[in-house]
């Protein structure tokens, strides 16, 4: 649990404090579909470390003058590119080692 970047460990208040963003900003990221926080049984938003990294990146970009929607799209594309590069690297490694 503690080593899991996807574990929803942070409340909205703590997430806002960690990222330096307002709670309203975090809600807007949810509306923009950049991050979808886990909901507790009581309906409270809970965030993972991975989601906090995305939120902090979005806040940095917005602070630089990039519109929120554009920042979210850029971050989504960066994330997809990183995943594709990781997949390609794994594929190349499996080609080099060949069948066992």
PDB file of N, CA and C in Angstrom:
ATOM      1  N   UNK A   1       0.826  -1.187   0.000  1.00  0.00           N
ATOM      2  CA  UNK A   1       0.000   0.000   0.000  1.00  0.00           C
ATOM      3  C   UNK A   1       0.874   1.255   0.000  1.00  0.00           C
ATOM      4  N   UNK A   2       1.894   1.323   0.859  1.00  0.00           N
ATOM      5  CA  UNK A   2       2.702   2.532   0.952  1.00  0.00           C
ATOM      6  C   UNK A   2       3.584   2.740  -0.272  1.00  0.00           C
ATOM      7  N   UNK A   3       3.963   1.663  -0.938  1.00  0.00           N
ATOM      8  CA  UNK A   3       4.786   1.781  -2.132  1.00  0.00           C
ATOM      9  C   UNK A   3       3.975   1.885  -3.412  1.00  0.00           C
ATOM     10  N   UNK A   4       2.662   1.845  -3.298  1.00  0.00           N
ATOM     11  CA  UNK A   4       1.775   1.839  -4.460  1.00  0.00           C
ATOM     12  C   UNK A   4       1.403   3.274  -4.847  1.00  0.00           C
ATOM     13  N   UNK A   5       1.897   3.724  -6.000  1.00  0.00           N
ATOM     14  CA  UNK A   5       1.614   5.078  -6.478  1.00  0.00           C
ATOM     15  C   UNK A   5       0.141   5.303  -6.805  1.00  0.00           C
ATOM     16  N   UNK A   6      -0.611   4.211  -6.971  1.00  0.00           N
ATOM     17  CA  UNK A   6      -2.019   4.331  -7.339  1.00  0.00           C
ATOM     18  C   UNK A   6      -2.972   4.197  -6.147  1.00  0.00           C
ATOM     19  N   UNK A   7      -2.418   3.997  -4.961  1.00  0.00           N
ATOM     20  CA  UNK A   7      -3.274   3.862  -3.772  1.00  0.00           C
ATOM     21  C   UNK A   7      -3.842   5.229  -3.389  1.00  0.00           C
ATOM     22  N   UNK A   8      -5.168   5.348  -3.263  1.00  0.00           N
ATOM     23  CA  UNK A   8      -5.797   6.647  -2.960  1.00  0.00           C
ATOM     24  C   UNK A   8      -5.668   7.016  -1.478  1.00  0.00           C
ATOM     25  N   UNK A   9      -4.526   7.542  -1.093  1.00  0.00           N
ATOM     26  CA  UNK A   9      -4.214   7.779   0.313  1.00  0.00           C
ATOM     27  C   UNK A   9      -4.495   9.194   0.798  1.00  0.00           C
ATOM     28  N   UNK A  10      -4.712  10.144  -0.108  1.00  0.00           N
ATOM     29  CA  UNK A  10      -4.764  11.548   0.287  1.00  0.00           C
ATOM     30  C   UNK A  10      -6.162  12.151   0.135  1.00  0.00           C
ATOM     31  N   UNK A  11      -6.601  12.826   1.179  1.00  0.00           N
ATOM     32  CA  UNK A  11      -7.870  13.545   1.122  1.00  0.00           C
ATOM     33  C   UNK A  11      -7.703  14.762   0.220  1.00  0.00           C
ATOM     34  N   UNK A  12      -8.802  15.360  -0.146  1.00  0.00           N
ATOM     35  CA  UNK A  12      -8.737  16.541  -1.007  1.00  0.00           C
ATOM     36  C   UNK A  12      -7.950  17.668  -0.340  1.00  0.00           C
ATOM     37  N   UNK A  13      -8.185  17.893   0.938  1.00  0.00           N
ATOM     38  CA  UNK A  13      -7.464  18.953   1.634  1.00  0.00           C
ATOM     39  C   UNK A  13      -5.968  18.721   1.644  1.00  0.00           C
ATOM     40  N   UNK A  14      -5.569  17.492   1.919  1.00  0.00           N
ATOM     41  CA  UNK A  14      -4.140  17.157   1.939  1.00  0.00           C
ATOM     42  C   UNK A  14      -3.565  17.225   0.524  1.00  0.00           C
ATOM     43  N   UNK A  15      -4.313  16.767  -0.464  1.00  0.00           N
ATOM     44  CA  UNK A  15      -3.868  16.817  -1.857  1.00  0.00           C
ATOM     45  C   UNK A  15      -3.640  18.265  -2.290  1.00  0.00           C
ATOM     46  N   UNK A  16      -4.548  19.148  -1.911  1.00  0.00           N
ATOM     47  CA  UNK A  16      -4.403  20.570  -2.248  1.00  0.00           C
ATOM     48  C   UNK A  16      -3.155  21.146  -1.585  1.00  0.00           C
ATOM     49  N   UNK A  17      -2.935  20.767  -0.341  1.00  0.00           N
ATOM     50  CA  UNK A  17      -1.759  21.248   0.390  1.00  0.00           C
ATOM     51  C   UNK A  17      -0.468  20.766  -0.257  1.00  0.00           C
ATOM     52  N   UNK A  18      -0.412  19.493  -0.610  1.00  0.00           N
ATOM     53  CA  UNK A  18       0.791  18.903  -1.205  1.00  0.00           C
ATOM     54  C   UNK A  18       1.096  19.518  -2.570  1.00  0.00           C
ATOM     55  N   UNK A  19       0.074  19.716  -3.389  1.00  0.00           N
ATOM     56  CA  UNK A  19       0.288  20.211  -4.757  1.00  0.00           C
ATOM     57  C   UNK A  19       0.373  21.725  -4.836  1.00  0.00           C
ATOM     58  N   UNK A  20      -0.046  22.406  -3.782  1.00  0.00           N
ATOM     59  CA  UNK A  20      -0.061  23.862  -3.807  1.00  0.00           C
ATOM     60  C   UNK A  20      -1.203  24.416  -4.636  1.00  0.00           C
ATOM     61  N   UNK A  21      -2.200  23.577  -4.873  1.00  0.00           N
ATOM     62  CA  UNK A  21      -3.370  23.976  -5.659  1.00  0.00           C
ATOM     63  C   UNK A  21      -4.571  24.115  -4.728  1.00  0.00           C
ATOM     64  N   UNK A  22      -5.580  24.806  -5.183  1.00  0.00           N
ATOM     65  CA  UNK A  22      -6.802  24.924  -4.389  1.00  0.00           C
ATOM     66  C   UNK A  22      -7.656  23.671  -4.578  1.00  0.00           C
ATOM     67  N   UNK A  23      -8.573  23.468  -3.669  1.00  0.00           N
ATOM     68  CA  UNK A  23      -9.499  22.349  -3.811  1.00  0.00           C
ATOM     69  C   UNK A  23     -10.363  22.528  -5.057  1.00  0.00           C
ATOM     70  N   UNK A  24     -10.708  23.765  -5.370  1.00  0.00           N
ATOM     71  CA  UNK A  24     -11.480  24.034  -6.581  1.00  0.00           C
ATOM     72  C   UNK A  24     -10.694  23.625  -7.820  1.00  0.00           C
ATOM     73  N   UNK A  25      -9.391  23.890  -7.826  1.00  0.00           N
ATOM     74  CA  UNK A  25      -8.543  23.500  -8.959  1.00  0.00           C
ATOM     75  C   UNK A  25      -8.569  21.979  -9.121  1.00  0.00           C
ATOM     76  N   UNK A  26      -8.484  21.245  -8.019  1.00  0.00           N
ATOM     77  CA  UNK A  26      -8.534  19.782  -8.091  1.00  0.00           C
ATOM     78  C   UNK A  26      -9.877  19.312  -8.645  1.00  0.00           C
ATOM     79  N   UNK A  27     -10.958  19.967  -8.251  1.00  0.00           N
ATOM     80  CA  UNK A  27     -12.280  19.622  -8.803  1.00  0.00           C
ATOM     81  C   UNK A  27     -12.309  19.869 -10.313  1.00  0.00           C
ATOM     82  N   UNK A  28     -11.708  20.957 -10.740  1.00  0.00           N
ATOM     83  CA  UNK A  28     -11.681  21.280 -12.174  1.00  0.00           C
ATOM     84  C   UNK A  28     -10.871  20.246 -12.955  1.00  0.00           C
ATOM     85  N   UNK A  29      -9.820  19.697 -12.350  1.00  0.00           N
ATOM     86  CA  UNK A  29      -9.048  18.646 -13.020  1.00  0.00           C
ATOM     87  C   UNK A  29      -9.902  17.393 -13.194  1.00  0.00           C
ATOM     88  N   UNK A  30     -10.756  17.133 -12.226  1.00  0.00           N
ATOM     89  CA  UNK A  30     -11.696  16.011 -12.330  1.00  0.00           C
ATOM     90  C   UNK A  30     -12.687  16.278 -13.461  1.00  0.00           C
ATOM     91  N   UNK A  31     -13.229  17.485 -13.525  1.00  0.00           N
ATOM     92  CA  UNK A  31     -14.167  17.853 -14.590  1.00  0.00           C
ATOM     93  C   UNK A  31     -13.516  17.780 -15.967  1.00  0.00           C
ATOM     94  N   UNK A  32     -12.214  18.136 -16.039  1.00  0.00           N
ATOM     95  CA  UNK A  32     -11.482  18.104 -17.304  1.00  0.00           C
ATOM     96  C   UNK A  32     -11.014  16.691 -17.660  1.00  0.00           C
ATOM     97  N   UNK A  33     -11.301  15.724 -16.787  1.00  0.00           N
ATOM     98  CA  UNK A  33     -10.969  14.310 -17.003  1.00  0.00           C
ATOM     99  C   UNK A  33      -9.468  14.026 -16.976  1.00  0.00           C
ATOM    100  N   UNK A  34      -8.696  14.907 -16.331  1.00  0.00           N
ATOM    101  CA  UNK A  34      -7.270  14.606 -16.179  1.00  0.00           C
ATOM    102  C   UNK A  34      -7.085  13.567 -15.085  1.00  0.00           C
ATOM    103  N   UNK A  35      -7.751  13.761 -13.970  1.00  0.00           N
ATOM    104  CA  UNK A  35      -7.687  12.792 -12.880  1.00  0.00           C
ATOM    105  C   UNK A  35      -9.103  12.536 -12.378  1.00  0.00           C
ATOM    106  N   UNK A  36      -9.372  11.292 -12.057  1.00  0.00           N
ATOM    107  CA  UNK A  36     -10.659  10.919 -11.479  1.00  0.00           C
ATOM    108  C   UNK A  36     -10.358  10.304 -10.127  1.00  0.00           C
ATOM    109  N   UNK A  37     -10.530  11.087  -9.061  1.00  0.00           N
ATOM    110  CA  UNK A  37     -10.192  10.555  -7.745  1.00  0.00           C
ATOM    111  C   UNK A  37     -11.129   9.433  -7.323  1.00  0.00           C
ATOM    112  N   UNK A  38     -10.585   8.555  -6.504  1.00  0.00           N
ATOM    113  CA  UNK A  38     -11.372   7.499  -5.890  1.00  0.00           C
ATOM    114  C   UNK A  38     -12.372   8.154  -4.941  1.00  0.00           C
ATOM    115  N   UNK A  39     -13.536   7.566  -4.772  1.00  0.00           N
ATOM    116  CA  UNK A  39     -14.526   8.085  -3.828  1.00  0.00           C
ATOM    117  C   UNK A  39     -14.647   7.115  -2.661  1.00  0.00           C
ATOM    118  N   UNK A  40     -14.533   7.650  -1.456  1.00  0.00           N
ATOM    119  CA  UNK A  40     -14.703   6.828  -0.259  1.00  0.00           C
ATOM    120  C   UNK A  40     -16.172   6.439  -0.127  1.00  0.00           C
ATOM    121  N   UNK A  41     -16.466   5.579   0.825  1.00  0.00           N
ATOM    122  CA  UNK A  41     -17.854   5.162   1.056  1.00  0.00           C
ATOM    123  C   UNK A  41     -18.742   6.367   1.354  1.00  0.00           C
ATOM    124  N   UNK A  42     -18.174   7.389   1.960  1.00  0.00           N
ATOM    125  CA  UNK A  42     -18.928   8.607   2.267  1.00  0.00           C
ATOM    126  C   UNK A  42     -18.954   9.607   1.126  1.00  0.00           C
ATOM    127  N   UNK A  43     -18.333   9.263  -0.013  1.00  0.00           N
ATOM    128  CA  UNK A  43     -18.345  10.131  -1.185  1.00  0.00           C
ATOM    129  C   UNK A  43     -17.218  11.147  -1.238  1.00  0.00           C
ATOM    130  N   UNK A  44     -16.267  11.050  -0.308  1.00  0.00           N
ATOM    131  CA  UNK A  44     -15.156  12.002  -0.291  1.00  0.00           C
ATOM    132  C   UNK A  44     -14.083  11.598  -1.305  1.00  0.00           C
ATOM    133  N   UNK A  45     -13.509  12.592  -1.958  1.00  0.00           N
ATOM    134  CA  UNK A  45     -12.453  12.336  -2.939  1.00  0.00           C
ATOM    135  C   UNK A  45     -11.173  11.919  -2.231  1.00  0.00           C
ATOM    136  N   UNK A  46     -10.495  10.920  -2.817  1.00  0.00           N
ATOM    137  CA  UNK A  46      -9.202  10.450  -2.322  1.00  0.00           C
ATOM    138  C   UNK A  46      -8.262  10.383  -3.524  1.00  0.00           C
ATOM    139  N   UNK A  47      -7.033  10.864  -3.342  1.00  0.00           N
ATOM    140  CA  UNK A  47      -6.071  10.966  -4.431  1.00  0.00           C
ATOM    141  C   UNK A  47      -4.852  10.091  -4.186  1.00  0.00           C
ATOM    142  N   UNK A  48      -4.283   9.596  -5.278  1.00  0.00           N
ATOM    143  CA  UNK A  48      -3.054   8.802  -5.210  1.00  0.00           C
ATOM    144  C   UNK A  48      -1.855   9.708  -5.467  1.00  0.00           C
ATOM    145  N   UNK A  49      -0.669   9.185  -5.187  1.00  0.00           N
ATOM    146  CA  UNK A  49       0.552   9.953  -5.469  1.00  0.00           C
ATOM    147  C   UNK A  49       0.686  10.234  -6.961  1.00  0.00           C
ATOM    148  N   UNK A  50       0.321   9.275  -7.784  1.00  0.00           N
ATOM    149  CA  UNK A  50       0.367   9.480  -9.237  1.00  0.00           C
ATOM    150  C   UNK A  50      -0.545  10.645  -9.635  1.00  0.00           C
ATOM    151  N   UNK A  51      -1.751  10.679  -9.098  1.00  0.00           N
ATOM    152  CA  UNK A  51      -2.678  11.767  -9.410  1.00  0.00           C
ATOM    153  C   UNK A  51      -2.152  13.107  -8.892  1.00  0.00           C
ATOM    154  N   UNK A  52      -1.483  13.097  -7.749  1.00  0.00           N
ATOM    155  CA  UNK A  52      -0.908  14.333  -7.221  1.00  0.00           C
ATOM    156  C   UNK A  52       0.193  14.858  -8.135  1.00  0.00           C
ATOM    157  N   UNK A  53       0.981  13.960  -8.715  1.00  0.00           N
ATOM    158  CA  UNK A  53       2.020  14.402  -9.667  1.00  0.00           C
ATOM    159  C   UNK A  53       1.385  15.062 -10.887  1.00  0.00           C
ATOM    160  N   UNK A  54       0.299  14.476 -11.397  1.00  0.00           N
ATOM    161  CA  UNK A  54      -0.394  15.067 -12.544  1.00  0.00           C
ATOM    162  C   UNK A  54      -0.976  16.432 -12.175  1.00  0.00           C
ATOM    163  N   UNK A  55      -1.577  16.513 -10.992  1.00  0.00           N
ATOM    164  CA  UNK A  55      -2.173  17.777 -10.543  1.00  0.00           C
ATOM    165  C   UNK A  55      -1.105  18.855 -10.381  1.00  0.00           C
ATOM    166  N   UNK A  56       0.044  18.491  -9.825  1.00  0.00           N
ATOM    167  CA  UNK A  56       1.128  19.467  -9.643  1.00  0.00           C
ATOM    168  C   UNK A  56       1.644  19.936 -10.999  1.00  0.00           C
ATOM    169  N   UNK A  57       1.755  19.017 -11.946  1.00  0.00           N
ATOM    170  CA  UNK A  57       2.203  19.387 -13.305  1.00  0.00           C
ATOM    171  C   UNK A  57       1.192  20.334 -13.948  1.00  0.00           C
ATOM    172  N   UNK A  58      -0.093  20.046 -13.797  1.00  0.00           N
ATOM    173  CA  UNK A  58      -1.135  20.910 -14.364  1.00  0.00           C
ATOM    174  C   UNK A  58      -1.078  22.298 -13.733  1.00  0.00           C
ATOM    175  N   UNK A  59      -0.898  22.346 -12.425  1.00  0.00           N
ATOM    176  CA  UNK A  59      -0.824  23.641 -11.745  1.00  0.00           C
ATOM    177  C   UNK A  59       0.368  24.453 -12.246  1.00  0.00           C
ATOM    178  N   UNK A  60       1.510  23.799 -12.436  1.00  0.00           N
ATOM    179  CA  UNK A  60       2.693  24.490 -12.965  1.00  0.00           C
ATOM    180  C   UNK A  60       2.406  25.081 -14.346  1.00  0.00           C
ATOM    181  N   UNK A  61       1.768  24.295 -15.202  1.00  0.00           N
ATOM    182  CA  UNK A  61       1.485  24.749 -16.556  1.00  0.00           C
ATOM    183  C   UNK A  61       0.490  25.911 -16.560  1.00  0.00           C
ATOM    184  N   UNK A  62      -0.538  25.814 -15.735  1.00  0.00           N
ATOM    185  CA  UNK A  62      -1.530  26.896 -15.645  1.00  0.00           C
ATOM    186  C   UNK A  62      -0.865  28.152 -15.096  1.00  0.00           C
ATOM    187  N   UNK A  63       0.019  27.981 -14.121  1.00  0.00           N
ATOM    188  CA  UNK A  63       0.750  29.129 -13.570  1.00  0.00           C
ATOM    189  C   UNK A  63       1.621  29.809 -14.633  1.00  0.00           C
ATOM    190  N   UNK A  64       2.035  29.038 -15.647  1.00  0.00           N
ATOM    191  CA  UNK A  64       2.838  29.586 -16.746  1.00  0.00           C
ATOM    192  C   UNK A  64       1.973  30.222 -17.826  1.00  0.00           C
ATOM    193  N   UNK A  65       0.658  30.193 -17.636  1.00  0.00           N
ATOM    194  CA  UNK A  65      -0.240  30.842 -18.585  1.00  0.00           C
ATOM    195  C   UNK A  65      -0.916  29.931 -19.584  1.00  0.00           C
ATOM    196  N   UNK A  66      -0.718  28.633 -19.461  1.00  0.00           N
ATOM    197  CA  UNK A  66      -1.361  27.689 -20.371  1.00  0.00           C
ATOM    198  C   UNK A  66      -2.791  27.456 -19.886  1.00  0.00           C
ATOM    199  N   UNK A  67      -3.783  27.558 -20.763  1.00  0.00           N
ATOM    200  CA  UNK A  67      -5.169  27.302 -20.352  1.00  0.00           C
ATOM    201  C   UNK A  67      -5.320  25.888 -19.775  1.00  0.00           C
ATOM    202  N   UNK A  68      -6.199  25.742 -18.806  1.00  0.00           N
ATOM    203  CA  UNK A  68      -6.365  24.466 -18.107  1.00  0.00           C
ATOM    204  C   UNK A  68      -6.645  23.310 -19.072  1.00  0.00           C
ATOM    205  N   UNK A  69      -7.555  23.503 -20.014  1.00  0.00           N
ATOM    206  CA  UNK A  69      -7.904  22.431 -20.944  1.00  0.00           C
ATOM    207  C   UNK A  69      -6.694  22.005 -21.770  1.00  0.00           C
ATOM    208  N   UNK A  70      -5.900  22.982 -22.207  1.00  0.00           N
ATOM    209  CA  UNK A  70      -4.697  22.665 -22.986  1.00  0.00           C
ATOM    210  C   UNK A  70      -3.672  21.943 -22.121  1.00  0.00           C
ATOM    211  N   UNK A  71      -3.498  22.393 -20.890  1.00  0.00           N
ATOM    212  CA  UNK A  71      -2.549  21.753 -19.972  1.00  0.00           C
ATOM    213  C   UNK A  71      -2.945  20.298 -19.746  1.00  0.00           C
ATOM    214  N   UNK A  72      -4.230  20.046 -19.539  1.00  0.00           N
ATOM    215  CA  UNK A  72      -4.701  18.682 -19.319  1.00  0.00           C
ATOM    216  C   UNK A  72      -4.442  17.811 -20.542  1.00  0.00           C
ATOM    217  N   UNK A  73      -4.707  18.362 -21.710  1.00  0.00           N
ATOM    218  CA  UNK A  73      -4.481  17.586 -22.944  1.00  0.00           C
ATOM    219  C   UNK A  73      -3.000  17.272 -23.132  1.00  0.00           C
ATOM    220  N   UNK A  74      -2.137  18.248 -22.866  1.00  0.00           N
ATOM    221  CA  UNK A  74      -0.693  18.037 -22.978  1.00  0.00           C
ATOM    222  C   UNK A  74      -0.245  16.937 -22.021  1.00  0.00           C
ATOM    223  N   UNK A  75      -0.714  16.998 -20.791  1.00  0.00           N
ATOM    224  CA  UNK A  75      -0.316  16.006 -19.789  1.00  0.00           C
ATOM    225  C   UNK A  75      -0.802  14.612 -20.180  1.00  0.00           C
ATOM    226  N   UNK A  76      -2.024  14.520 -20.684  1.00  0.00           N
ATOM    227  CA  UNK A  76      -2.549  13.229 -21.135  1.00  0.00           C
ATOM    228  C   UNK A  76      -1.689  12.677 -22.273  1.00  0.00           C
ATOM    229  N   UNK A  77      -1.344  13.527 -23.223  1.00  0.00           N
ATOM    230  CA  UNK A  77      -0.509  13.079 -24.346  1.00  0.00           C
ATOM    231  C   UNK A  77       0.891  12.687 -23.891  1.00  0.00           C
ATOM    232  N   UNK A  78       1.465  13.450 -22.952  1.00  0.00           N
ATOM    233  CA  UNK A  78       2.779  13.094 -22.406  1.00  0.00           C
ATOM    234  C   UNK A  78       2.719  11.732 -21.725  1.00  0.00           C
ATOM    235  N   UNK A  79       1.657  11.490 -20.983  1.00  0.00           N
ATOM    236  CA  UNK A  79       1.487  10.223 -20.276  1.00  0.00           C
ATOM    237  C   UNK A  79       1.344   9.071 -21.266  1.00  0.00           C
ATOM    238  N   UNK A  80       0.578   9.294 -22.323  1.00  0.00           N
ATOM    239  CA  UNK A  80       0.406   8.256 -23.345  1.00  0.00           C
ATOM    240  C   UNK A  80       1.730   7.971 -24.057  1.00  0.00           C
ATOM    241  N   UNK A  81       2.500   9.019 -24.338  1.00  0.00           N
ATOM    242  CA  UNK A  81       3.795   8.837 -24.983  1.00  0.00           C
ATOM    243  C   UNK A  81       4.735   8.050 -24.080  1.00  0.00           C
ATOM    244  N   UNK A  82       4.774   8.394 -22.816  1.00  0.00           N
ATOM    245  CA  UNK A  82       5.633   7.683 -21.872  1.00  0.00           C
ATOM    246  C   UNK A  82       5.270   6.202 -21.811  1.00  0.00           C
ATOM    247  N   UNK A  83       3.973   5.903 -21.781  1.00  0.00           N
ATOM    248  CA  UNK A  83       3.508   4.516 -21.751  1.00  0.00           C
ATOM    249  C   UNK A  83       3.898   3.792 -23.041  1.00  0.00           C
ATOM    250  N   UNK A  84       3.754   4.447 -24.192  1.00  0.00           N
ATOM    251  CA  UNK A  84       4.121   3.831 -25.470  1.00  0.00           C
ATOM    252  C   UNK A  84       5.626   3.567 -25.538  1.00  0.00           C
ATOM    253  N   UNK A  85       6.419   4.501 -25.047  1.00  0.00           N
ATOM    254  CA  UNK A  85       7.877   4.309 -25.040  1.00  0.00           C
ATOM    255  C   UNK A  85       8.263   3.144 -24.125  1.00  0.00           C
ATOM    256  N   UNK A  86       7.609   3.043 -22.980  1.00  0.00           N
ATOM    257  CA  UNK A  86       7.874   1.944 -22.052  1.00  0.00           C
ATOM    258  C   UNK A  86       7.491   0.611 -22.701  1.00  0.00           C
ATOM    259  N   UNK A  87       6.338   0.594 -23.368  1.00  0.00           N
ATOM    260  CA  UNK A  87       5.882  -0.623 -24.056  1.00  0.00           C
ATOM    261  C   UNK A  87       6.874  -1.008 -25.156  1.00  0.00           C
ATOM    262  N   UNK A  88       7.330  -0.027 -25.932  1.00  0.00           N
ATOM    263  CA  UNK A  88       8.281  -0.282 -27.013  1.00  0.00           C
ATOM    264  C   UNK A  88       9.601  -0.824 -26.457  1.00  0.00           C
ATOM    265  N   UNK A  89      10.065  -0.243 -25.363  1.00  0.00           N
ATOM    266  CA  UNK A  89      11.321  -0.701 -24.750  1.00  0.00           C
ATOM    267  C   UNK A  89      11.192  -2.151 -24.277  1.00  0.00           C
ATOM    268  N   UNK A  90      10.071  -2.485 -23.653  1.00  0.00           N
ATOM    269  CA  UNK A  90       9.838  -3.861 -23.205  1.00  0.00           C
ATOM    270  C   UNK A  90       9.776  -4.810 -24.394  1.00  0.00           C
ATOM    271  N   UNK A  91       9.137  -4.371 -25.468  1.00  0.00           N
ATOM    272  CA  UNK A  91       9.033  -5.192 -26.669  1.00  0.00           C
ATOM    273  C   UNK A  91      10.424  -5.444 -27.270  1.00  0.00           C
ATOM    274  N   UNK A  92      11.236  -4.391 -27.334  1.00  0.00           N
ATOM    275  CA  UNK A  92      12.594  -4.546 -27.872  1.00  0.00           C
ATOM    276  C   UNK A  92      13.424  -5.490 -27.019  1.00  0.00           C
ATOM    277  N   UNK A  93      13.281  -5.397 -25.699  1.00  0.00           N
ATOM    278  CA  UNK A  93      14.011  -6.301 -24.815  1.00  0.00           C
ATOM    279  C   UNK A  93      13.595  -7.746 -25.043  1.00  0.00           C
ATOM    280  N   UNK A  94      12.314  -7.980 -25.227  1.00  0.00           N
ATOM    281  CA  UNK A  94      11.840  -9.351 -25.432  1.00  0.00           C
ATOM    282  C   UNK A  94      12.327  -9.872 -26.794  1.00  0.00           C
ATOM    283  N   UNK A  95      12.484  -8.995 -27.780  1.00  0.00           N
ATOM    284  CA  UNK A  95      13.011  -9.407 -29.094  1.00  0.00           C
ATOM    285  C   UNK A  95      14.478  -9.782 -28.995  1.00  0.00           C
ATOM    286  N   UNK A  96      15.224  -9.042 -28.170  1.00  0.00           N
ATOM    287  CA  UNK A  96      16.672  -9.304 -28.014  1.00  0.00           C
ATOM    288  C   UNK A  96      16.937 -10.610 -27.296  1.00  0.00           C
ATOM    289  N   UNK A  97      16.124 -10.916 -26.302  1.00  0.00           N
ATOM    290  CA  UNK A  97      16.357 -12.144 -25.523  1.00  0.00           C
ATOM    291  C   UNK A  97      15.821 -13.362 -26.242  1.00  0.00           C
ATOM    292  N   UNK A  98      14.818 -13.166 -27.068  1.00  0.00           N
ATOM    293  CA  UNK A  98      14.246 -14.281 -27.837  1.00  0.00           C
ATOM    294  C   UNK A  98      13.516 -15.273 -26.955  1.00  0.00           C
ATOM    295  N   UNK A  99      12.969 -16.306 -27.563  1.00  0.00           N
ATOM    296  CA  UNK A  99      12.242 -17.319 -26.789  1.00  0.00           C
ATOM    297  C   UNK A  99      13.199 -18.125 -25.928  1.00  0.00           C
ATOM    298  N   UNK A 100      12.666 -18.555 -24.817  1.00  0.00           N
ATOM    299  CA  UNK A 100      13.493 -19.345 -23.871  1.00  0.00           C
ATOM    300  C   UNK A 100      13.366 -20.799 -24.157  1.00  0.00           C
TER     301      UNK A 100
END
